[in-house]
Every structure is written in C-alpha cells, then in structure tokens.
C-alpha cells in the first residue's frame, strides 16, 4: 500500500519560513512527477509547485521567488521550502505524486492527507 504523509506544517508569523516534507512509502519502482497543492478556507485546491523526475521545477506565480520544491530520490521524499510567508499562504498543503509500483504497471496518482499551514500575527 502506497502512502504519502506530509509533515512540517504549523503556525508561523508573516515573513517567517517553514519547510514541508512528504514521505512516500510502500512498493515503489519509480517516482515520476511530484507536486504540492494547497487549499485555503473556502477556496479550490490549487497547484503550488511541481517537480519532474529529472528535477525540473515550476511554481505558481503567487509563490514564485518565495517557495522552492525539491526532492530526494534515494529517500523518496519531496520538500517545499516556504520563505517570506504571507497570511494568504494559509491553507492545507497536500503532497501529490505519480508513481509506478512495478514493471508492466502504469503510473498512478496518489495524494497525502494534508498538513495545515497557518500564517498569522
């Protein structure tokens, strides 16, 4: 059973920093793209950042220059470094991944349960 578990969320002051981690466990042949999404109160879930298997990254305009996504292929981890946090960054952050579990199997989509980030004075 593949599981994605986020950690690192919490309460932080505006302008502060936080690093989110996502651990992927279970049978994994290959991790393809990995992403971070977020969903604020009363808002739709939005893509924050994505990283390909080759390490290429993209971030949403709203967080560009402040957030950085990275991955550790040995540990099957993905991270989101968040700097200069703003109140509008308050949301539940979700880890997302496409992964292949074995030879002859197609890559499938998996989601974590989310971790809350609250930015407030």
Short mmCIF file of N, CA, C and O in Angstrom, two decimals:
data_model
loop_
_atom_site.label_atom_id
_atom_site.label_comp_id
_atom_site.label_asym_id
_atom_site.label_seq_id
_atom_site.Cartn_x
_atom_site.Cartn_y
_atom_site.Cartn_z
N UNK A 1 0.84 -1.19 0.00
CA UNK A 1 0.00 0.00 0.00
C UNK A 1 0.88 1.25 0.00
O UNK A 1 1.68 1.43 0.91
N UNK A 2 0.71 2.06 -1.01
CA UNK A 2 1.45 3.31 -1.12
C UNK A 2 0.79 4.37 -0.26
O UNK A 2 -0.44 4.53 -0.29
N UNK A 3 1.61 5.09 0.49
CA UNK A 3 1.11 6.17 1.32
C UNK A 3 2.00 7.39 1.18
O UNK A 3 3.21 7.28 1.07
N UNK A 4 1.38 8.56 1.21
CA UNK A 4 2.08 9.83 1.23
C UNK A 4 1.72 10.54 2.53
O UNK A 4 0.53 10.75 2.80
N UNK A 5 2.71 10.89 3.31
CA UNK A 5 2.48 11.52 4.60
C UNK A 5 3.23 12.83 4.69
O UNK A 5 4.46 12.85 4.63
N UNK A 6 2.48 13.93 4.84
CA UNK A 6 3.07 15.25 4.95
C UNK A 6 3.40 15.57 6.40
O UNK A 6 2.75 15.08 7.32
N UNK A 7 4.38 16.44 6.58
CA UNK A 7 4.73 16.93 7.90
C UNK A 7 5.37 18.30 7.78
O UNK A 7 5.77 18.70 6.69
N UNK A 8 5.48 19.01 8.89
CA UNK A 8 6.15 20.29 8.91
C UNK A 8 5.23 21.49 8.97
O UNK A 8 5.71 22.62 9.09
N UNK A 9 3.94 21.28 8.91
CA UNK A 9 3.01 22.39 8.99
C UNK A 9 2.91 22.93 10.40
O UNK A 9 3.39 22.33 11.36
N UNK A 10 2.29 24.10 10.52
CA UNK A 10 2.14 24.72 11.82
C UNK A 10 1.82 26.19 11.70
O UNK A 10 1.49 26.68 10.62
N UNK A 11 1.93 26.89 12.83
CA UNK A 11 1.66 28.32 12.88
C UNK A 11 2.96 29.09 12.76
O UNK A 11 3.95 28.78 13.45
N UNK A 12 2.96 30.10 11.91
CA UNK A 12 4.16 30.90 11.69
C UNK A 12 3.77 32.36 11.49
O UNK A 12 2.68 32.66 10.99
N UNK A 13 4.65 33.26 11.90
CA UNK A 13 4.42 34.69 11.72
C UNK A 13 4.62 35.10 10.27
O UNK A 13 5.41 34.48 9.55
N UNK A 14 3.92 36.13 9.81
CA UNK A 14 4.19 36.65 8.47
C UNK A 14 5.66 37.01 8.30
O UNK A 14 6.27 37.59 9.21
N UNK A 15 6.20 36.64 7.15
CA UNK A 15 7.62 36.85 6.91
C UNK A 15 8.48 35.70 7.34
O UNK A 15 9.68 35.68 7.03
N UNK A 16 7.91 34.76 8.05
CA UNK A 16 8.65 33.61 8.53
C UNK A 16 8.82 32.55 7.47
O UNK A 16 8.37 32.68 6.33
N UNK A 17 9.48 31.46 7.87
CA UNK A 17 9.77 30.36 6.96
C UNK A 17 9.31 29.04 7.55
O UNK A 17 9.21 28.88 8.76
N UNK A 18 9.05 28.10 6.67
CA UNK A 18 8.61 26.77 7.05
C UNK A 18 9.02 25.81 5.96
O UNK A 18 9.01 26.17 4.77
N UNK A 19 9.37 24.59 6.33
CA UNK A 19 9.67 23.58 5.34
C UNK A 19 8.75 22.38 5.53
O UNK A 19 8.72 21.77 6.60
N UNK A 20 8.02 22.06 4.48
CA UNK A 20 7.15 20.90 4.48
C UNK A 20 7.88 19.70 3.90
O UNK A 20 8.68 19.84 2.97
N UNK A 21 7.58 18.54 4.44
CA UNK A 21 8.15 17.30 3.94
C UNK A 21 7.04 16.32 3.60
O UNK A 21 5.98 16.33 4.22
N UNK A 22 7.29 15.49 2.62
CA UNK A 22 6.37 14.45 2.24
C UNK A 22 7.14 13.16 2.07
O UNK A 22 8.05 13.08 1.23
N UNK A 23 6.78 12.16 2.85
CA UNK A 23 7.42 10.85 2.77
C UNK A 23 6.52 9.90 2.01
O UNK A 23 5.34 9.75 2.32
N UNK A 24 7.09 9.26 1.00
CA UNK A 24 6.36 8.29 0.20
C UNK A 24 6.82 6.90 0.60
O UNK A 24 8.01 6.58 0.52
N UNK A 25 5.89 6.08 1.03
CA UNK A 25 6.23 4.73 1.48
C UNK A 25 5.43 3.69 0.70
O UNK A 25 4.42 4.01 0.07
N UNK A 26 5.88 2.45 0.79
CA UNK A 26 5.23 1.37 0.08
C UNK A 26 6.07 0.87 -1.08
O UNK A 26 7.22 1.25 -1.24
N UNK A 27 5.46 0.02 -1.89
CA UNK A 27 6.17 -0.52 -3.04
C UNK A 27 6.28 0.56 -4.11
O UNK A 27 5.27 1.06 -4.60
N UNK A 28 7.51 0.90 -4.46
CA UNK A 28 7.76 1.96 -5.43
C UNK A 28 8.87 1.54 -6.37
O UNK A 28 10.01 1.33 -5.95
N UNK A 29 8.55 1.43 -7.63
CA UNK A 29 9.57 1.19 -8.64
C UNK A 29 10.18 2.51 -9.10
O UNK A 29 11.40 2.63 -9.21
N UNK A 30 9.33 3.50 -9.34
CA UNK A 30 9.80 4.80 -9.79
C UNK A 30 8.80 5.89 -9.43
O UNK A 30 7.61 5.73 -9.63
N UNK A 31 9.33 6.96 -8.89
CA UNK A 31 8.55 8.17 -8.68
C UNK A 31 8.68 9.05 -9.90
O UNK A 31 9.79 9.36 -10.32
N UNK A 32 7.56 9.44 -10.47
CA UNK A 32 7.60 10.35 -11.60
C UNK A 32 7.50 11.78 -11.08
O UNK A 32 8.30 12.17 -10.25
N UNK A 33 6.54 12.54 -11.55
CA UNK A 33 6.41 13.89 -11.06
C UNK A 33 5.85 13.90 -9.64
O UNK A 33 5.10 13.02 -9.25
N UNK A 34 6.25 14.90 -8.87
CA UNK A 34 5.72 15.12 -7.54
C UNK A 34 5.34 16.59 -7.40
O UNK A 34 5.98 17.45 -7.99
N UNK A 35 4.32 16.83 -6.62
CA UNK A 35 3.75 18.17 -6.56
C UNK A 35 3.31 18.53 -5.15
O UNK A 35 3.10 17.67 -4.29
N UNK A 36 3.16 19.82 -4.95
CA UNK A 36 2.49 20.35 -3.77
C UNK A 36 1.27 21.15 -4.21
O UNK A 36 1.38 22.02 -5.09
N UNK A 37 0.15 20.85 -3.62
CA UNK A 37 -1.08 21.61 -3.80
C UNK A 37 -1.46 22.25 -2.47
O UNK A 37 -0.96 21.86 -1.41
N UNK A 38 -2.35 23.20 -2.52
CA UNK A 38 -2.88 23.78 -1.30
C UNK A 38 -4.33 24.17 -1.48
O UNK A 38 -4.79 24.42 -2.58
N UNK A 39 -5.05 24.20 -0.37
CA UNK A 39 -6.44 24.60 -0.38
C UNK A 39 -6.72 25.47 0.83
O UNK A 39 -6.68 25.00 1.97
N UNK A 40 -6.98 26.74 0.59
CA UNK A 40 -7.31 27.66 1.65
C UNK A 40 -8.78 27.57 2.02
O UNK A 40 -9.57 26.94 1.31
N UNK A 41 -9.17 28.19 3.13
CA UNK A 41 -10.57 28.16 3.57
C UNK A 41 -11.52 28.71 2.50
O UNK A 41 -11.34 29.83 2.03
N UNK A 42 -12.49 27.91 2.10
CA UNK A 42 -13.47 28.34 1.12
C UNK A 42 -12.94 28.47 -0.30
O UNK A 42 -13.61 29.03 -1.15
N UNK A 43 -11.76 27.94 -0.55
CA UNK A 43 -11.14 28.03 -1.86
C UNK A 43 -10.97 26.66 -2.49
O UNK A 43 -11.04 25.64 -1.82
N UNK A 44 -10.76 26.66 -3.80
CA UNK A 44 -10.48 25.42 -4.50
C UNK A 44 -9.02 25.05 -4.35
O UNK A 44 -8.16 25.90 -4.12
N UNK A 45 -8.76 23.77 -4.48
CA UNK A 45 -7.39 23.31 -4.41
C UNK A 45 -6.60 23.82 -5.62
O UNK A 45 -7.09 23.78 -6.76
N UNK A 46 -5.39 24.31 -5.37
CA UNK A 46 -4.57 24.85 -6.44
C UNK A 46 -3.17 24.25 -6.40
O UNK A 46 -2.65 23.91 -5.35
N UNK A 47 -2.58 24.18 -7.57
CA UNK A 47 -1.21 23.69 -7.69
C UNK A 47 -0.24 24.77 -7.25
O UNK A 47 -0.30 25.91 -7.74
N UNK A 48 0.67 24.42 -6.36
CA UNK A 48 1.65 25.36 -5.85
C UNK A 48 2.99 25.18 -6.55
O UNK A 48 3.62 26.15 -6.98
N UNK A 49 3.44 23.94 -6.64
CA UNK A 49 4.74 23.67 -7.23
C UNK A 49 4.80 22.24 -7.72
O UNK A 49 4.12 21.35 -7.18
N UNK A 50 5.59 22.00 -8.74
CA UNK A 50 5.76 20.67 -9.28
C UNK A 50 7.22 20.43 -9.60
O UNK A 50 7.97 21.35 -9.91
N UNK A 51 7.63 19.17 -9.51
CA UNK A 51 8.99 18.79 -9.84
C UNK A 51 8.95 17.48 -10.60
O UNK A 51 8.28 16.52 -10.20
N UNK A 52 9.66 17.42 -11.72
CA UNK A 52 9.69 16.23 -12.56
C UNK A 52 10.71 15.23 -12.05
O UNK A 52 11.50 15.52 -11.15
N UNK A 53 10.69 14.05 -12.64
CA UNK A 53 11.66 13.03 -12.26
C UNK A 53 13.09 13.46 -12.55
O UNK A 53 14.02 13.00 -11.89
N UNK A 54 13.25 14.34 -13.54
CA UNK A 54 14.56 14.85 -13.88
C UNK A 54 14.99 16.05 -13.07
O UNK A 54 16.11 16.54 -13.25
N UNK A 55 14.12 16.54 -12.20
CA UNK A 55 14.47 17.64 -11.33
C UNK A 55 14.01 19.01 -11.81
O UNK A 55 14.28 20.02 -11.15
N UNK A 56 13.34 19.07 -12.96
CA UNK A 56 12.81 20.33 -13.42
C UNK A 56 11.67 20.80 -12.55
O UNK A 56 10.84 19.99 -12.10
N UNK A 57 11.59 22.09 -12.28
CA UNK A 57 10.58 22.61 -11.36
C UNK A 57 9.77 23.73 -11.97
O UNK A 57 10.21 24.43 -12.89
N UNK A 58 8.56 23.90 -11.44
CA UNK A 58 7.71 25.02 -11.75
C UNK A 58 6.96 25.41 -10.49
O UNK A 58 6.58 24.54 -9.70
N UNK A 59 6.76 26.69 -10.30
CA UNK A 59 6.00 27.18 -9.16
C UNK A 59 4.94 28.15 -9.64
O UNK A 59 5.10 28.82 -10.66
N UNK A 60 3.86 28.23 -8.88
CA UNK A 60 2.80 29.16 -9.19
C UNK A 60 3.29 30.60 -9.05
O UNK A 60 4.18 30.89 -8.24
N UNK A 61 2.71 31.49 -9.84
CA UNK A 61 3.12 32.89 -9.80
C UNK A 61 2.98 33.50 -8.41
O UNK A 61 3.79 34.35 -8.01
N UNK A 62 1.98 33.06 -7.67
CA UNK A 62 1.72 33.62 -6.36
C UNK A 62 2.81 33.31 -5.34
O UNK A 62 2.92 34.00 -4.32
N UNK A 63 3.61 32.28 -5.60
CA UNK A 63 4.65 31.89 -4.66
C UNK A 63 6.04 31.94 -5.26
O UNK A 63 7.03 31.64 -4.59
N UNK A 64 6.12 32.34 -6.52
CA UNK A 64 7.40 32.37 -7.22
C UNK A 64 8.38 33.31 -6.52
O UNK A 64 8.04 34.44 -6.17
N UNK A 65 9.59 32.81 -6.32
CA UNK A 65 10.61 33.58 -5.62
C UNK A 65 10.58 33.38 -4.13
O UNK A 65 11.53 33.79 -3.44
N UNK A 66 9.52 32.76 -3.61
CA UNK A 66 9.40 32.53 -2.17
C UNK A 66 9.42 31.05 -1.80
O UNK A 66 9.95 30.68 -0.76
N UNK A 67 8.83 30.23 -2.66
CA UNK A 67 8.74 28.79 -2.39
C UNK A 67 9.67 28.03 -3.32
O UNK A 67 9.83 28.39 -4.49
N UNK A 68 10.25 26.96 -2.82
CA UNK A 68 11.12 26.11 -3.61
C UNK A 68 10.77 24.65 -3.36
O UNK A 68 10.72 24.20 -2.21
N UNK A 69 10.53 23.91 -4.43
CA UNK A 69 10.25 22.49 -4.32
C UNK A 69 11.53 21.71 -4.64
O UNK A 69 12.31 22.11 -5.51
N UNK A 70 11.74 20.62 -3.92
CA UNK A 70 12.90 19.78 -4.16
C UNK A 70 12.54 18.34 -3.84
O UNK A 70 11.49 18.07 -3.25
N UNK A 71 13.41 17.41 -4.23
CA UNK A 71 13.14 16.00 -3.98
C UNK A 71 14.42 15.26 -3.67
O UNK A 71 15.51 15.65 -4.08
N UNK A 72 14.27 14.16 -2.96
CA UNK A 72 15.36 13.25 -2.65
C UNK A 72 14.93 11.89 -3.16
O UNK A 72 14.08 11.23 -2.56
N UNK A 73 15.50 11.48 -4.28
CA UNK A 73 15.09 10.23 -4.92
C UNK A 73 15.54 8.99 -4.15
O UNK A 73 14.97 7.91 -4.33
N UNK A 74 16.57 9.13 -3.33
CA UNK A 74 17.03 8.00 -2.53
C UNK A 74 16.07 7.73 -1.39
O UNK A 74 15.74 6.58 -1.08
N UNK A 75 15.61 8.79 -0.75
CA UNK A 75 14.71 8.67 0.40
C UNK A 75 13.24 8.68 0.02
O UNK A 75 12.38 8.51 0.89
N UNK A 76 12.94 8.90 -1.26
CA UNK A 76 11.56 9.03 -1.72
C UNK A 76 10.83 10.13 -0.94
O UNK A 76 9.76 9.91 -0.36
N UNK A 77 11.44 11.29 -0.95
CA UNK A 77 10.90 12.44 -0.24
C UNK A 77 10.76 13.63 -1.18
O UNK A 77 11.54 13.78 -2.13
N UNK A 78 9.79 14.46 -0.92
CA UNK A 78 9.65 15.72 -1.61
C UNK A 78 9.46 16.81 -0.56
O UNK A 78 8.82 16.58 0.47
N UNK A 79 10.04 17.97 -0.82
CA UNK A 79 10.03 19.06 0.15
C UNK A 79 9.48 20.34 -0.47
O UNK A 79 9.54 20.54 -1.67
N UNK A 80 8.98 21.20 0.38
CA UNK A 80 8.57 22.53 -0.04
C UNK A 80 9.11 23.53 0.97
O UNK A 80 8.63 23.60 2.10
N UNK A 81 10.13 24.27 0.56
CA UNK A 81 10.69 25.32 1.40
C UNK A 81 9.90 26.60 1.16
O UNK A 81 9.83 27.08 0.03
N UNK A 82 9.31 27.13 2.21
CA UNK A 82 8.47 28.31 2.11
C UNK A 82 9.10 29.45 2.90
O UNK A 82 9.27 29.36 4.11
N UNK A 83 9.44 30.52 2.19
CA UNK A 83 10.03 31.70 2.80
C UNK A 83 9.11 32.90 2.60
O UNK A 83 8.25 32.90 1.74
N UNK A 84 9.33 33.93 3.40
CA UNK A 84 8.56 35.17 3.30
C UNK A 84 7.06 34.89 3.27
O UNK A 84 6.32 35.39 2.43
N UNK A 85 6.62 34.10 4.21
CA UNK A 85 5.22 33.66 4.23
C UNK A 85 4.27 34.82 4.47
O UNK A 85 4.56 35.74 5.24
N UNK A 86 3.13 34.75 3.81
CA UNK A 86 2.09 35.76 3.90
C UNK A 86 0.81 35.13 4.44
O UNK A 86 0.61 33.93 4.32
N UNK A 87 -0.08 35.94 5.03
CA UNK A 87 -1.34 35.38 5.52
C UNK A 87 -2.13 34.64 4.45
O UNK A 87 -2.80 33.65 4.76
N UNK A 88 -2.05 35.09 3.21
CA UNK A 88 -2.77 34.42 2.13
C UNK A 88 -2.20 33.05 1.77
O UNK A 88 -2.78 32.32 0.98
N UNK A 89 -1.05 32.71 2.35
CA UNK A 89 -0.49 31.37 2.17
C UNK A 89 -1.15 30.35 3.09
O UNK A 89 -0.89 29.15 2.96
N UNK A 90 -1.97 30.81 4.01
CA UNK A 90 -2.66 29.92 4.94
C UNK A 90 -3.52 28.93 4.17
O UNK A 90 -4.40 29.32 3.39
N UNK A 91 -3.29 27.65 4.39
CA UNK A 91 -4.00 26.61 3.67
C UNK A 91 -3.57 25.25 4.19
O UNK A 91 -2.60 25.12 4.92
N UNK A 92 -4.33 24.24 3.79
CA UNK A 92 -3.88 22.87 3.96
C UNK A 92 -3.06 22.52 2.73
O UNK A 92 -3.53 22.68 1.61
N UNK A 93 -1.86 22.05 2.96
CA UNK A 93 -0.95 21.72 1.87
C UNK A 93 -0.92 20.21 1.67
O UNK A 93 -0.74 19.45 2.62
N UNK A 94 -1.08 19.80 0.42
CA UNK A 94 -1.16 18.39 0.07
C UNK A 94 -0.01 17.96 -0.82
O UNK A 94 0.33 18.65 -1.78
N UNK A 95 0.55 16.83 -0.50
CA UNK A 95 1.55 16.21 -1.34
C UNK A 95 0.86 15.33 -2.38
O UNK A 95 -0.13 14.66 -2.08
N UNK A 96 1.37 15.36 -3.59
CA UNK A 96 0.79 14.60 -4.69
C UNK A 96 1.91 13.98 -5.51
O UNK A 96 2.96 14.59 -5.70
N UNK A 97 1.67 12.77 -6.00
CA UNK A 97 2.70 12.10 -6.79
C UNK A 97 2.10 11.14 -7.80
O UNK A 97 1.04 10.55 -7.58
N UNK A 98 2.79 11.03 -8.93
CA UNK A 98 2.56 9.96 -9.88
C UNK A 98 3.71 8.97 -9.69
O UNK A 98 4.87 9.36 -9.73
N UNK A 99 3.37 7.70 -9.49
CA UNK A 99 4.41 6.71 -9.30
C UNK A 99 4.04 5.38 -9.92
O UNK A 99 2.87 5.04 -10.07
N UNK A 100 5.08 4.64 -10.28
CA UNK A 100 4.93 3.31 -10.82
C UNK A 100 5.35 2.32 -9.76
O UNK A 100 6.45 2.40 -9.22
N UNK A 101 4.50 1.35 -9.47
CA UNK A 101 4.78 0.39 -8.40
C UNK A 101 5.56 -0.84 -8.87
O UNK A 101 6.23 -1.47 -8.07
N UNK A 102 5.46 -1.16 -10.14
CA UNK A 102 6.17 -2.32 -10.64
C UNK A 102 6.24 -2.35 -12.15
O UNK A 102 5.56 -1.58 -12.83
N UNK A 103 7.08 -3.24 -12.67
CA UNK A 103 7.19 -3.39 -14.12
C UNK A 103 5.86 -3.84 -14.71
O UNK A 103 5.17 -4.69 -14.14
N UNK A 104 5.51 -3.26 -15.84
CA UNK A 104 4.27 -3.61 -16.51
C UNK A 104 3.04 -2.93 -15.95
O UNK A 104 1.93 -3.14 -16.43
N UNK A 105 3.23 -2.10 -14.93
CA UNK A 105 2.13 -1.36 -14.32
C UNK A 105 2.22 0.10 -14.70
O UNK A 105 3.31 0.67 -14.76
N UNK A 106 1.08 0.71 -14.95
CA UNK A 106 1.05 2.12 -15.27
C UNK A 106 1.22 2.97 -14.02
O UNK A 106 0.85 2.55 -12.92
N UNK A 107 1.78 4.14 -14.22
CA UNK A 107 1.90 5.08 -13.11
C UNK A 107 0.51 5.49 -12.64
O UNK A 107 -0.41 5.67 -13.44
N UNK A 108 0.37 5.63 -11.34
CA UNK A 108 -0.89 6.01 -10.75
C UNK A 108 -0.73 7.23 -9.86
O UNK A 108 0.38 7.57 -9.43
N UNK A 109 -1.84 7.86 -9.56
CA UNK A 109 -1.87 9.10 -8.83
C UNK A 109 -2.18 8.86 -7.36
O UNK A 109 -3.10 8.11 -7.02
N UNK A 110 -1.41 9.51 -6.49
CA UNK A 110 -1.59 9.37 -5.05
C UNK A 110 -1.58 10.73 -4.37
O UNK A 110 -0.88 11.65 -4.80
N UNK A 111 -2.34 10.82 -3.29
CA UNK A 111 -2.46 12.05 -2.51
C UNK A 111 -2.18 11.79 -1.04
O UNK A 111 -2.53 10.74 -0.51
N UNK A 112 -1.55 12.76 -0.39
CA UNK A 112 -1.45 12.73 1.05
C UNK A 112 -2.69 13.32 1.68
O UNK A 112 -3.57 13.85 0.99
N UNK A 113 -2.78 13.24 3.00
CA UNK A 113 -3.95 13.75 3.71
C UNK A 113 -3.85 15.24 4.02
O UNK A 113 -4.85 15.85 4.40
N UNK A 114 -2.67 15.82 3.88
CA UNK A 114 -2.51 17.25 4.05
C UNK A 114 -1.93 17.64 5.40
O UNK A 114 -2.05 16.92 6.38
N UNK A 115 -1.30 18.80 5.42
CA UNK A 115 -0.79 19.39 6.65
C UNK A 115 -1.14 20.88 6.65
O UNK A 115 -1.02 21.56 5.62
N UNK A 116 -1.58 21.38 7.78
CA UNK A 116 -2.07 22.76 7.87
C UNK A 116 -0.93 23.74 8.10
O UNK A 116 -0.11 23.56 9.00
N UNK A 117 -0.92 24.78 7.28
CA UNK A 117 0.00 25.91 7.46
C UNK A 117 -0.83 27.14 7.75
O UNK A 117 -1.70 27.51 6.96
N UNK A 118 -0.58 27.77 8.89
CA UNK A 118 -1.31 28.96 9.28
C UNK A 118 -0.34 30.11 9.47
O UNK A 118 0.57 30.03 10.30
N UNK A 119 -0.52 31.17 8.70
CA UNK A 119 0.34 32.35 8.75
C UNK A 119 -0.46 33.49 9.36
O UNK A 119 -1.41 34.00 8.74
N UNK A 120 -0.08 33.90 10.55
CA UNK A 120 -0.86 34.90 11.27
C UNK A 120 0.00 35.64 12.27
O UNK A 120 0.97 35.10 12.82
N UNK A 121 -0.37 36.91 12.51
CA UNK A 121 0.30 37.71 13.52
C UNK A 121 -0.25 37.44 14.91
O UNK A 121 0.30 37.89 15.90
#
